[in-house]
CSV table of C-alpha atoms in Angstrom, one decimal:
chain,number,residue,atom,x,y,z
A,1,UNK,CA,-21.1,14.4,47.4
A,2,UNK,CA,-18.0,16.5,46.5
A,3,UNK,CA,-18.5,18.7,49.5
A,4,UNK,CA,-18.2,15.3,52.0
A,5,UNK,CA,-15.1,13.6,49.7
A,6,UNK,CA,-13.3,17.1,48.1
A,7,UNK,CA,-10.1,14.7,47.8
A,8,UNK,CA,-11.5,12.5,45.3
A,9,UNK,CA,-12.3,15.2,42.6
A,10,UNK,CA,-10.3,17.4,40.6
A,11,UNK,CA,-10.2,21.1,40.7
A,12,UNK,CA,-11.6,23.3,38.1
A,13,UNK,CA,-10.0,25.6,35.1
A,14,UNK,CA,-11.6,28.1,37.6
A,15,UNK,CA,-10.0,26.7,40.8
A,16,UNK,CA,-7.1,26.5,39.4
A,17,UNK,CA,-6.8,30.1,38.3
A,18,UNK,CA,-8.1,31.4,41.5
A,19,UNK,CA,-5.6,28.9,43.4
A,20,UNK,CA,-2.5,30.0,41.5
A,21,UNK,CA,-3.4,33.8,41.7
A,22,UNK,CA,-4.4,34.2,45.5
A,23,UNK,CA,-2.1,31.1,46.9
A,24,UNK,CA,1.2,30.1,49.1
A,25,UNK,CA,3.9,28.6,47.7
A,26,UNK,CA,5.6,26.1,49.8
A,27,UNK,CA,8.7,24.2,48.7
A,28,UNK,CA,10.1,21.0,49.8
A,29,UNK,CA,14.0,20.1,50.3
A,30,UNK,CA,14.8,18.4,48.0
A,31,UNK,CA,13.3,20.9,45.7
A,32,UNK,CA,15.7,23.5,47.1
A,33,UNK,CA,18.8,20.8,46.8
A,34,UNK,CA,18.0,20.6,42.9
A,35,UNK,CA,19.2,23.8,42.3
A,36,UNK,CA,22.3,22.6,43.0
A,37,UNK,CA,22.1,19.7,40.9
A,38,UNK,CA,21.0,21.4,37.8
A,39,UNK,CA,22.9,23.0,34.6
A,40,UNK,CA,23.0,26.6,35.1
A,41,UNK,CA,20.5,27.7,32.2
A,42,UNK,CA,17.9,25.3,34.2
A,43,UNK,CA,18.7,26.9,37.6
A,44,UNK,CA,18.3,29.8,36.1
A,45,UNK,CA,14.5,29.5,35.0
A,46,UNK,CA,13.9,28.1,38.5
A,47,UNK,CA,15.3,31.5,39.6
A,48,UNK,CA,13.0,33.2,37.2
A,49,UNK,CA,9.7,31.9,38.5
A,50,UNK,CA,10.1,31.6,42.6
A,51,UNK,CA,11.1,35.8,41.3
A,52,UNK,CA,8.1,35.5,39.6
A,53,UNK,CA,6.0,34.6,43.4
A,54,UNK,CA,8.6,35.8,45.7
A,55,UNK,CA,5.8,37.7,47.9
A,56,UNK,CA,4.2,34.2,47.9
A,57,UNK,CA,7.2,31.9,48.7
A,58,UNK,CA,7.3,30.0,52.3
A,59,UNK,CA,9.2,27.3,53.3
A,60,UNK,CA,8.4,25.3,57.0
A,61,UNK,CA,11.0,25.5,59.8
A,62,UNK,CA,11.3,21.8,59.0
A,63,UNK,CA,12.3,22.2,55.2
A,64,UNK,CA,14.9,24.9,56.2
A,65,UNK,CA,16.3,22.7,58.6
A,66,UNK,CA,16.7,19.5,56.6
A,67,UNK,CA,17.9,21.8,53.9
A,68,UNK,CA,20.5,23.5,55.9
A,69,UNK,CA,21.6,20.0,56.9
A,70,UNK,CA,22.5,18.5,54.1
A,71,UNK,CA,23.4,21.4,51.6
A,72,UNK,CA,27.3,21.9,52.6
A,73,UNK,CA,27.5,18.6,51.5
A,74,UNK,CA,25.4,18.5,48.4
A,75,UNK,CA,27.9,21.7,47.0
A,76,UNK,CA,30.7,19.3,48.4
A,77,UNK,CA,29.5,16.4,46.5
A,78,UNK,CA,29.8,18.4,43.4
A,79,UNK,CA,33.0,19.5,43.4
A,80,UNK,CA,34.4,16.1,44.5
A,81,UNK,CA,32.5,14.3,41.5
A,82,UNK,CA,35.1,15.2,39.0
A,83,UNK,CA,37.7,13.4,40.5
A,84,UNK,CA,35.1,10.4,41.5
A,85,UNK,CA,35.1,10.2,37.8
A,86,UNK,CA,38.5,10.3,37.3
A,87,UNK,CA,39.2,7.7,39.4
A,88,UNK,CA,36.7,5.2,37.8
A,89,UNK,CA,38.3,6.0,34.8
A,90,UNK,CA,41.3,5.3,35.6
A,91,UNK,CA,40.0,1.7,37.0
A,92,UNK,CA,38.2,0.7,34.2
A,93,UNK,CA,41.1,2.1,31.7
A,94,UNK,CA,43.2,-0.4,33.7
A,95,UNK,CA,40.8,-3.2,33.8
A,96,UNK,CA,40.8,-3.1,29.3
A,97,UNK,CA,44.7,-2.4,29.7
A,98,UNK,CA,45.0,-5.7,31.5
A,99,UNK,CA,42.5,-7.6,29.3
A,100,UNK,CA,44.1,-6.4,26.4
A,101,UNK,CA,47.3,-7.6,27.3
A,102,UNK,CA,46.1,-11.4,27.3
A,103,UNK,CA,46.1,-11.1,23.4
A,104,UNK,CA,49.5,-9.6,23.4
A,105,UNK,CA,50.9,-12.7,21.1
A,106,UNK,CA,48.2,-12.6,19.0
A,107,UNK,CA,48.9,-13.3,15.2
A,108,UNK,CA,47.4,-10.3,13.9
A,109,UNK,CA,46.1,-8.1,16.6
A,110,UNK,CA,48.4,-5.0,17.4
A,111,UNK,CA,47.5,-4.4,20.7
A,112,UNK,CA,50.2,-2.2,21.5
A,113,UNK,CA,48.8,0.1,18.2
A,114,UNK,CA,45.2,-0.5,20.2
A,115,UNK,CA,46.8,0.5,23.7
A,116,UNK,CA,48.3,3.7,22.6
A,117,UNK,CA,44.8,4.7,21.0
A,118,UNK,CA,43.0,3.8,24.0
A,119,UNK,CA,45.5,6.0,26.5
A,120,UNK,CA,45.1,8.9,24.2
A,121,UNK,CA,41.5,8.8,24.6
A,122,UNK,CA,41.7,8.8,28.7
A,123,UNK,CA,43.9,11.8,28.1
A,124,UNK,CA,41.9,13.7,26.8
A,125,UNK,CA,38.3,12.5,29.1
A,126,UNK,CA,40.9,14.0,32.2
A,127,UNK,CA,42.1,16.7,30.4
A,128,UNK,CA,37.9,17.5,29.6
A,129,UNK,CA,37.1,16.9,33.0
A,130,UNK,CA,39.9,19.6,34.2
A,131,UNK,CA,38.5,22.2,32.4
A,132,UNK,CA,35.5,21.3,33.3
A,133,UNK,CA,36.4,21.7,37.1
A,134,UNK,CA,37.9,24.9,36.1
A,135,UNK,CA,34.4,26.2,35.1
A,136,UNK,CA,32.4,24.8,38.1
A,137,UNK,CA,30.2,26.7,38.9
A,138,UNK,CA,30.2,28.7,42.7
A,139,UNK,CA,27.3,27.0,44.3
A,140,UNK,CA,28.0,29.3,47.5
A,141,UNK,CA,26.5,32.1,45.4
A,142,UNK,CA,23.6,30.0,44.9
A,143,UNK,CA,23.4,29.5,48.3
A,144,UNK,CA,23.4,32.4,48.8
A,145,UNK,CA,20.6,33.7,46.2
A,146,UNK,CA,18.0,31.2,47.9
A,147,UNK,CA,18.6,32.4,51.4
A,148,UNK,CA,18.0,36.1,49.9
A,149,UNK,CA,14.6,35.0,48.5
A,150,UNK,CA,13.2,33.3,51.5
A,151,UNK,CA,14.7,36.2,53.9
A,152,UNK,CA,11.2,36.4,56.0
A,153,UNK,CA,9.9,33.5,54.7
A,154,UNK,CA,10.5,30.5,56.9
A,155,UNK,CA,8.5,29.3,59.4
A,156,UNK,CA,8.7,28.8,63.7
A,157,UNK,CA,10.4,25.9,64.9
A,158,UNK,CA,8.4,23.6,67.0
A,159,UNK,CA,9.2,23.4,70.9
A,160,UNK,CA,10.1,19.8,72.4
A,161,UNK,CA,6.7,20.0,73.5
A,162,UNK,CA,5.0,20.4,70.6
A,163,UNK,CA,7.5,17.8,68.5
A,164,UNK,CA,6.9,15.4,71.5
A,165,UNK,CA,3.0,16.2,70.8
A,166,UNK,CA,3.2,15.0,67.1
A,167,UNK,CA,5.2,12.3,67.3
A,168,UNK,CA,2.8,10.7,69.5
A,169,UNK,CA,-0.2,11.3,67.1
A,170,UNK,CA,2.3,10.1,64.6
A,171,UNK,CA,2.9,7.0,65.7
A,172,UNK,CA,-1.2,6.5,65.7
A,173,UNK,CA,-1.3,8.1,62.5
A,174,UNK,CA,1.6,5.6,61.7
A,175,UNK,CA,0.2,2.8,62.6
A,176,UNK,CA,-3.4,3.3,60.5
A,177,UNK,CA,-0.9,4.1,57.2
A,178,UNK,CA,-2.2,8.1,57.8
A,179,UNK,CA,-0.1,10.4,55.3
A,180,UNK,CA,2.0,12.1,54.7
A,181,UNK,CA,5.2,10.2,56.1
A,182,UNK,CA,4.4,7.1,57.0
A,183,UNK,CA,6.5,5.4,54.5
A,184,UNK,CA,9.4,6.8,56.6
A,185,UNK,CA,8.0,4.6,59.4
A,186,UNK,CA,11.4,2.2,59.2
A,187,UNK,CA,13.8,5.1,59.8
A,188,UNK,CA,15.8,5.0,63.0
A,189,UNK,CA,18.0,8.3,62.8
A,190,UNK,CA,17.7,11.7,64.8
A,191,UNK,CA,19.2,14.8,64.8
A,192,UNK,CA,19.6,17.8,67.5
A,193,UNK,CA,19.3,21.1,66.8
A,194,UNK,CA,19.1,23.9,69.0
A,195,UNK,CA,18.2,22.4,71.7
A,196,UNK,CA,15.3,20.0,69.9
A,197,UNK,CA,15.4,16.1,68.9
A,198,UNK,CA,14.0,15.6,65.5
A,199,UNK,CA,13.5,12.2,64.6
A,200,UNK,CA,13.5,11.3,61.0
A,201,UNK,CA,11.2,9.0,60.5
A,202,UNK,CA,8.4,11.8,61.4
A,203,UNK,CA,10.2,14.8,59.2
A,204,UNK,CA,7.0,14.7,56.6
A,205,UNK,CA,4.7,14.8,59.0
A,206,UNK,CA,6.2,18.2,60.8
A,207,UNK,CA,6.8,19.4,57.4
A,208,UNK,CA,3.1,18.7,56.7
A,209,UNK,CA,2.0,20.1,60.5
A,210,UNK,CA,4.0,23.4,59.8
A,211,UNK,CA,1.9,23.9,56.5
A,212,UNK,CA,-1.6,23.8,57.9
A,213,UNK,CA,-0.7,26.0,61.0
A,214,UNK,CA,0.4,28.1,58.2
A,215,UNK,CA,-2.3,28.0,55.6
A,216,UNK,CA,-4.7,28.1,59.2
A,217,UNK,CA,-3.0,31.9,60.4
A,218,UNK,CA,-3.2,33.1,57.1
A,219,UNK,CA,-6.3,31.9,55.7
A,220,UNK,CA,-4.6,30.7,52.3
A,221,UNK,CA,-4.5,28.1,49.9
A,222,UNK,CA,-1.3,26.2,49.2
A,223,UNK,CA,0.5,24.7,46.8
A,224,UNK,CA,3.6,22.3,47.9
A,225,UNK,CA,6.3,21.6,45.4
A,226,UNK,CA,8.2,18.7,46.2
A,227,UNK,CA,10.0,16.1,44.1
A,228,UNK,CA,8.9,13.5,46.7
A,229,UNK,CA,6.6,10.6,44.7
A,230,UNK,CA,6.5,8.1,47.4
A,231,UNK,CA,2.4,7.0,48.2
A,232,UNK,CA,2.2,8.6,51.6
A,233,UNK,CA,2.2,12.1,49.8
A,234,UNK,CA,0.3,10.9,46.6
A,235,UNK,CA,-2.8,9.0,45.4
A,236,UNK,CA,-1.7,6.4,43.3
A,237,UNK,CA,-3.5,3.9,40.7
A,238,UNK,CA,-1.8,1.2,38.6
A,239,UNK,CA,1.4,3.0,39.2
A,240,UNK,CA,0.2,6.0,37.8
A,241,UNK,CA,-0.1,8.9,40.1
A,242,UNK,CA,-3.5,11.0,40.1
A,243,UNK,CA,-3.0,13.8,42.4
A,244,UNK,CA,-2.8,14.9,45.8
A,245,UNK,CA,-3.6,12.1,48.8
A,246,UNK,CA,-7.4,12.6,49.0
A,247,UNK,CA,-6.5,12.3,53.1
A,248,UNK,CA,-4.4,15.3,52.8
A,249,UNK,CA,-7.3,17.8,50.8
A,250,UNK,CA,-9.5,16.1,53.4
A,251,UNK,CA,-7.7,17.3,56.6
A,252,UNK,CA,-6.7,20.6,54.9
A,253,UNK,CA,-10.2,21.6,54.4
A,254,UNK,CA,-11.2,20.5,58.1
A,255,UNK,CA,-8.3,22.6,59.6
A,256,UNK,CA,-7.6,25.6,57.0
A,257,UNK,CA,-11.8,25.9,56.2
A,258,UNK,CA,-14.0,24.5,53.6
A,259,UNK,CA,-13.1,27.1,51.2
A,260,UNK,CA,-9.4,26.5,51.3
A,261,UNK,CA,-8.0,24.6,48.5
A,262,UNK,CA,-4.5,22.3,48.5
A,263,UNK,CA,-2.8,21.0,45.4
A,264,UNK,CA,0.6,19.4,44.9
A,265,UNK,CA,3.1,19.3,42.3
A,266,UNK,CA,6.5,17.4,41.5
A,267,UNK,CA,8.9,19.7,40.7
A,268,UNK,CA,8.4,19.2,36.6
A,269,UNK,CA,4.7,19.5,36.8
A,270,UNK,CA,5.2,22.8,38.4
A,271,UNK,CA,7.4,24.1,36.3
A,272,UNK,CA,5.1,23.5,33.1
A,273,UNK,CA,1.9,25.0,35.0
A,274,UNK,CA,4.1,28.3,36.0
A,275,UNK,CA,4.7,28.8,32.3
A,276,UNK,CA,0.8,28.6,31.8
A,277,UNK,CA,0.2,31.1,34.8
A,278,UNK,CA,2.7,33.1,34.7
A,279,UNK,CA,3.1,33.4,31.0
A,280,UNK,CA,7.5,34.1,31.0
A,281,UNK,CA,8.8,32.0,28.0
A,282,UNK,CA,6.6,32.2,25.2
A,283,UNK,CA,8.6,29.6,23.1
A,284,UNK,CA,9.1,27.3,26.1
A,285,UNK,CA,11.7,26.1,24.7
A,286,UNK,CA,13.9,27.2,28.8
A,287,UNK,CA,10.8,25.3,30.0
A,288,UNK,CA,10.8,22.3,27.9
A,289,UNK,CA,15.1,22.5,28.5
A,290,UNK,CA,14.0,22.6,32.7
A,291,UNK,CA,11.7,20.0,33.1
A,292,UNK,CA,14.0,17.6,31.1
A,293,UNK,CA,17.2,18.3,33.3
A,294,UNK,CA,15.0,18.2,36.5
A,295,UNK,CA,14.0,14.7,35.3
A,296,UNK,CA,17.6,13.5,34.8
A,297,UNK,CA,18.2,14.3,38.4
A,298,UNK,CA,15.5,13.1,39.8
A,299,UNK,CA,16.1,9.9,37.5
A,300,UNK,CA,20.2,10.2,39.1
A,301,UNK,CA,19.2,10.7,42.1
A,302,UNK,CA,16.8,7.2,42.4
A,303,UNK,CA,19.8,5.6,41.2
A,304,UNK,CA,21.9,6.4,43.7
A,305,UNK,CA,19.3,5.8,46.9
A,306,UNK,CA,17.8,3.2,45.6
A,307,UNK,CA,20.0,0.9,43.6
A,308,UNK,CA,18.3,-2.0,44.8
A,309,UNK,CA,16.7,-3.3,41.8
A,310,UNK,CA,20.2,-3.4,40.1
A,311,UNK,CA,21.6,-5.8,42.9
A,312,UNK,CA,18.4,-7.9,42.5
A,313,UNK,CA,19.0,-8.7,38.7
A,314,UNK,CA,22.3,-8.3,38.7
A,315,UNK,CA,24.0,-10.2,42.1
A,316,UNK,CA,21.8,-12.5,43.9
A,317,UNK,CA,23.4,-14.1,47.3
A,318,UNK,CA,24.6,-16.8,45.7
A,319,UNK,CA,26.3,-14.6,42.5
A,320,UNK,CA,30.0,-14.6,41.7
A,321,UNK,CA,32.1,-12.6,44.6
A,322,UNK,CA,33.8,-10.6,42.5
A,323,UNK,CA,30.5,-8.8,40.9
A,324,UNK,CA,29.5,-8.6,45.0
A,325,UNK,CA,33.3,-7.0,45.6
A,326,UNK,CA,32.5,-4.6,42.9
A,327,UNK,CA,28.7,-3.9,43.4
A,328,UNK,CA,30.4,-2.9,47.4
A,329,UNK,CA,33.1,-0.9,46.5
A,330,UNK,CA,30.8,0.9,43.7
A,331,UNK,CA,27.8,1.6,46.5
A,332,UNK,CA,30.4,3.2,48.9
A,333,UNK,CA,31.9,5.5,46.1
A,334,UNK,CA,28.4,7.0,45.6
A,335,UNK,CA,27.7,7.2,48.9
A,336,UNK,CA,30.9,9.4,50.4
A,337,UNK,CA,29.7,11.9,53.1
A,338,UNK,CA,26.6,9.9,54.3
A,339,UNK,CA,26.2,8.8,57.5
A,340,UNK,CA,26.9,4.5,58.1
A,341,UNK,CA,25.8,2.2,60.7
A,342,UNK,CA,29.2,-0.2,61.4
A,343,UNK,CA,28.8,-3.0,64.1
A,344,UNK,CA,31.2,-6.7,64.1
A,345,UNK,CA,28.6,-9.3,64.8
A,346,UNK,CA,28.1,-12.7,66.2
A,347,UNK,CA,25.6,-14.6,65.2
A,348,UNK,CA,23.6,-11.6,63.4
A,349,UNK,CA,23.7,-10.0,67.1
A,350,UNK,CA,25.7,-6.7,66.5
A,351,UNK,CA,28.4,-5.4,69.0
A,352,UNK,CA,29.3,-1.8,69.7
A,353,UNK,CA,27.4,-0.4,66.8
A,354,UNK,CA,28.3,3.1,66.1
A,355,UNK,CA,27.4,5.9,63.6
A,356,UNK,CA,30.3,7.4,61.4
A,357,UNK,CA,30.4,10.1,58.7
A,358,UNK,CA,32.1,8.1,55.4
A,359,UNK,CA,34.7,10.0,53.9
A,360,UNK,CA,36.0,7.4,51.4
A,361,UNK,CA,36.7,4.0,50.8
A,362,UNK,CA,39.8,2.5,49.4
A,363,UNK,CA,40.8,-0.6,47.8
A,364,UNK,CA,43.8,-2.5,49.4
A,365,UNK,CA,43.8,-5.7,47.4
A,366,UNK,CA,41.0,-6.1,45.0
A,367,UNK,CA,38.8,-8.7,45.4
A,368,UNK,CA,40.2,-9.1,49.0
A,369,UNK,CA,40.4,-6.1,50.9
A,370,UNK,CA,39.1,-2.7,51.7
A,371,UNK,CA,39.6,0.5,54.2
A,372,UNK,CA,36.8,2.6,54.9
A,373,UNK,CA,37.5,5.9,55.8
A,374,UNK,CA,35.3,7.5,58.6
A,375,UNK,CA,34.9,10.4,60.7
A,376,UNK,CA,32.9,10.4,64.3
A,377,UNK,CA,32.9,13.3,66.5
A,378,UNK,CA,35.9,15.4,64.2
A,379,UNK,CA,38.2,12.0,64.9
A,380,UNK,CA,39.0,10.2,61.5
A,381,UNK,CA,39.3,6.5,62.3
A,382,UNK,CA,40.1,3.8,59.3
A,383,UNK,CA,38.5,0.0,59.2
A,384,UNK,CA,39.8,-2.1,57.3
A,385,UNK,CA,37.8,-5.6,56.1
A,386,UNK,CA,40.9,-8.0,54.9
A,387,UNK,CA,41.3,-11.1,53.7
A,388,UNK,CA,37.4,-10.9,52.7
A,389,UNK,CA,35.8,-14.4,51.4
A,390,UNK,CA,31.8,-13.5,51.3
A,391,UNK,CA,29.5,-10.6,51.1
A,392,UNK,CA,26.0,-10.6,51.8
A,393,UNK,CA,23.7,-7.9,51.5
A,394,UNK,CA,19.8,-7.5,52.6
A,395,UNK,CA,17.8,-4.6,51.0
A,396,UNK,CA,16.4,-2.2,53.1
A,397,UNK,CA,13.3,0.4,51.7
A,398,UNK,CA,16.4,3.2,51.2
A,399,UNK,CA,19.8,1.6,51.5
A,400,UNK,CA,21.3,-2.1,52.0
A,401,UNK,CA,22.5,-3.9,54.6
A,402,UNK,CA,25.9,-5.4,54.2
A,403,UNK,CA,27.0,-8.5,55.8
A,404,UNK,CA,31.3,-8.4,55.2
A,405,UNK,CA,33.1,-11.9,56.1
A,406,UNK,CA,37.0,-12.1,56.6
A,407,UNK,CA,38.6,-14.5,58.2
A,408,UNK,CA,38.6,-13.4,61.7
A,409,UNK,CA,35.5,-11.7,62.1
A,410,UNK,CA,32.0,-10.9,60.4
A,411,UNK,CA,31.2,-6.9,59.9
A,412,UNK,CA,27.9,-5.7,59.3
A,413,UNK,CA,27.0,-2.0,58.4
A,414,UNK,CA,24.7,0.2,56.7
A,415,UNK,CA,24.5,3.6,55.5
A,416,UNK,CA,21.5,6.1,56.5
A,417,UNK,CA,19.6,7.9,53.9
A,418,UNK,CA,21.0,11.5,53.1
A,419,UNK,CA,18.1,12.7,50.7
């Protein structure tokens, strides 16, 4: 039966050693993006094994693209964080300051003794954080080192035909829950590139497209690295996952050939099984160090997209406004140089929605009004919401919709999903 269902049964100690000595390696995004995102010592293991396999190393037209895309802004996002911080220092050192001045008469407490203590200890967090920033380290040359070692090594871009071809199937494969990508099935964004309208919602699905007319020319094997856990990539039990989407081995095999084989790893898996293969840290103590910073951004990262589960315990619709005020401003912090939806409403009907780039958000009054800071087409426009009296929000599977209430009109907005 294995022959008729390869997807449901694992690979050998043999297949696996003939897989990892003969295969491609093929990266996801957001596997490239980590390199940015991890300490150097990490980043530098990383290094050390695509080195390792660099006559082995693709990436699809797809990947490069998405990567390209959003990588200016991941090294931007870095070197603004340390002022980010800063700043919600600064807030909450004021927030204690002003709650520490309610017990200014107290009988016993010296809170001016307690106030000099506690700006002495801000001093010195900023003064940290500048030398920090000092020592950042130049992501440009890192940048730079990744497009060195795929030089060669990405794939063809797709004509309009052939896009228009596969998003047609995709919307079939779609609509029967066919993987990969069909989790992305809610996205509404596109981007053009030379020429070409990619649609988001069906970037997997190229990116999967790309690999078996790839594996299918060369008559290889793959293994794809990608830190991508969602269920239309991955077979899943009990939350648990098993292994590749049996779907996926399936319709490898009937493109590539019978003999082909297709594994997956997440980023941390692959960097344990290189160590086994590849035999380059004896002590593994660089990989033990790797996997556990790859795993703190990946854990960051989830936070960020996906705070949803926060809002749910912590703010319901009918919470306090000011944990709803803060919960808003807090979202929009951590999600500076994405692109947001903005629209006034009536009646839930939006009017003259447009797309912006947010640059920032600042607070005018707290608990009552805000400016966002946007940018559309190189013109920087600000909107301000004043004299707010409700919020409202509405999950959505990788962002949250905000309903924003002042006194003379209702705003609604939401931001697209950047990773």
């Amino acid at each position: 039966m294995k022959n008729k269902f390869p997807g449901y049964y694992n690979l050998s100690d043999k297949d696996f050693e003939l897989l990892w000595s003969n295969c491609l390696f093929i990266f996801d995004t957001n596997v490239l993006l980590d390199f940015y995102r991890v300490p150097q010592g990490t980043r530098g293991t990383l290094f050390r094994i695509l080195g390792l396999i660099k006559d082995r190393i693709w990436i699809p037209h797809q990947v490069a693209l998405e990567y390209h895309t959003k990588v200016i802004e991941e090294i931007a996002t870095q070197e603004s964080t340390y002022d980010e911080i800063k700043q919600s220092l600064n807030k909450k050192k004021s927030d204690i300051e002003k709650d520490l001045n309610q017990f200014s008469r107290h009988v016993h407490i010296e809170v001016k003794s307690i106030l000099t203590e506690l700006d002495q200890t801000f001093r010195n967090l900023f003064t940290k954080l500048d030398d920090q920033k000092k020592e950042h380290p130049n992501l440009l040359d890192v940048q730079h080192k990744i497009s060195l070692l795929f030089e060669n090594k990405v794939g063809e871009e797709y004509t309009e035909q052939q896009l228009q071809e596969k998003y047609h199937t995709g919307k079939i494969r779609y609509e029967n829950n066919v993987p990969p990508g069909f989790d992305d099935k809610k996205k509404e964004s596109k981007r053009y590139y030379n020429g070409n309208i990619y649609e988001d919602k069906y970037g997997d699905l190229i990116v999967w497209h790309q690999i078996l007319d790839k594996a299918k020319t060369e008559q290889k094997s793959v293994i794809f690295i990608t830190g991508d856990n969602k269920s239309d990539w991955w077979q899943k039990s009990k939350g648990k996952t098993i292994g590749p989407h049996p779907h996926l081995i399936q319709e490898f095999k009937n493109i590539v050939g019978s003999k082909a084989m297709f594994y997956m790893y997440q980023t941390e898996s692959f960097v344990r099984r290189s160590n086994e293969y590849l035999k380059f840290d004896e002590s593994n103590q660089s990989v033990d160090r790797a996997i556990q910073d790859i795993s703190t951004v990946k854990e960051t990262r989830v936070q960020y997209i996906q705070p949803i589960g926060r809002v749910l315990r912590d703010t319901d619709q009918s919470g306090n406004f000011k944990n709803k005020f803060e919960f808003l401003v807090s979202y929009l912090q951590h999600s500076i140089g994405r692109k947001i939806v903005i629209a006034l409403t009536e009646e839930d009907v939006a009017r003259d929605e447009k797309k912006y780039t947010l640059l920032g958000v600042e607070i005018i009054s707290e608990y009552q009004s805000i400016m966002l800071i946007l940018e559309r087409k190189g013109d920087e426009y600000k909107i301000s919401f004043n004299d707010l009296y409700e919020i409202n929000f509405q999950p959505l599977p990788t962002s949250i919709k905000f309903w924003l209430y002042t006194k003379n009109n209702t705003w609604r907005f939401y931001l697209l999903e950047s990773d």
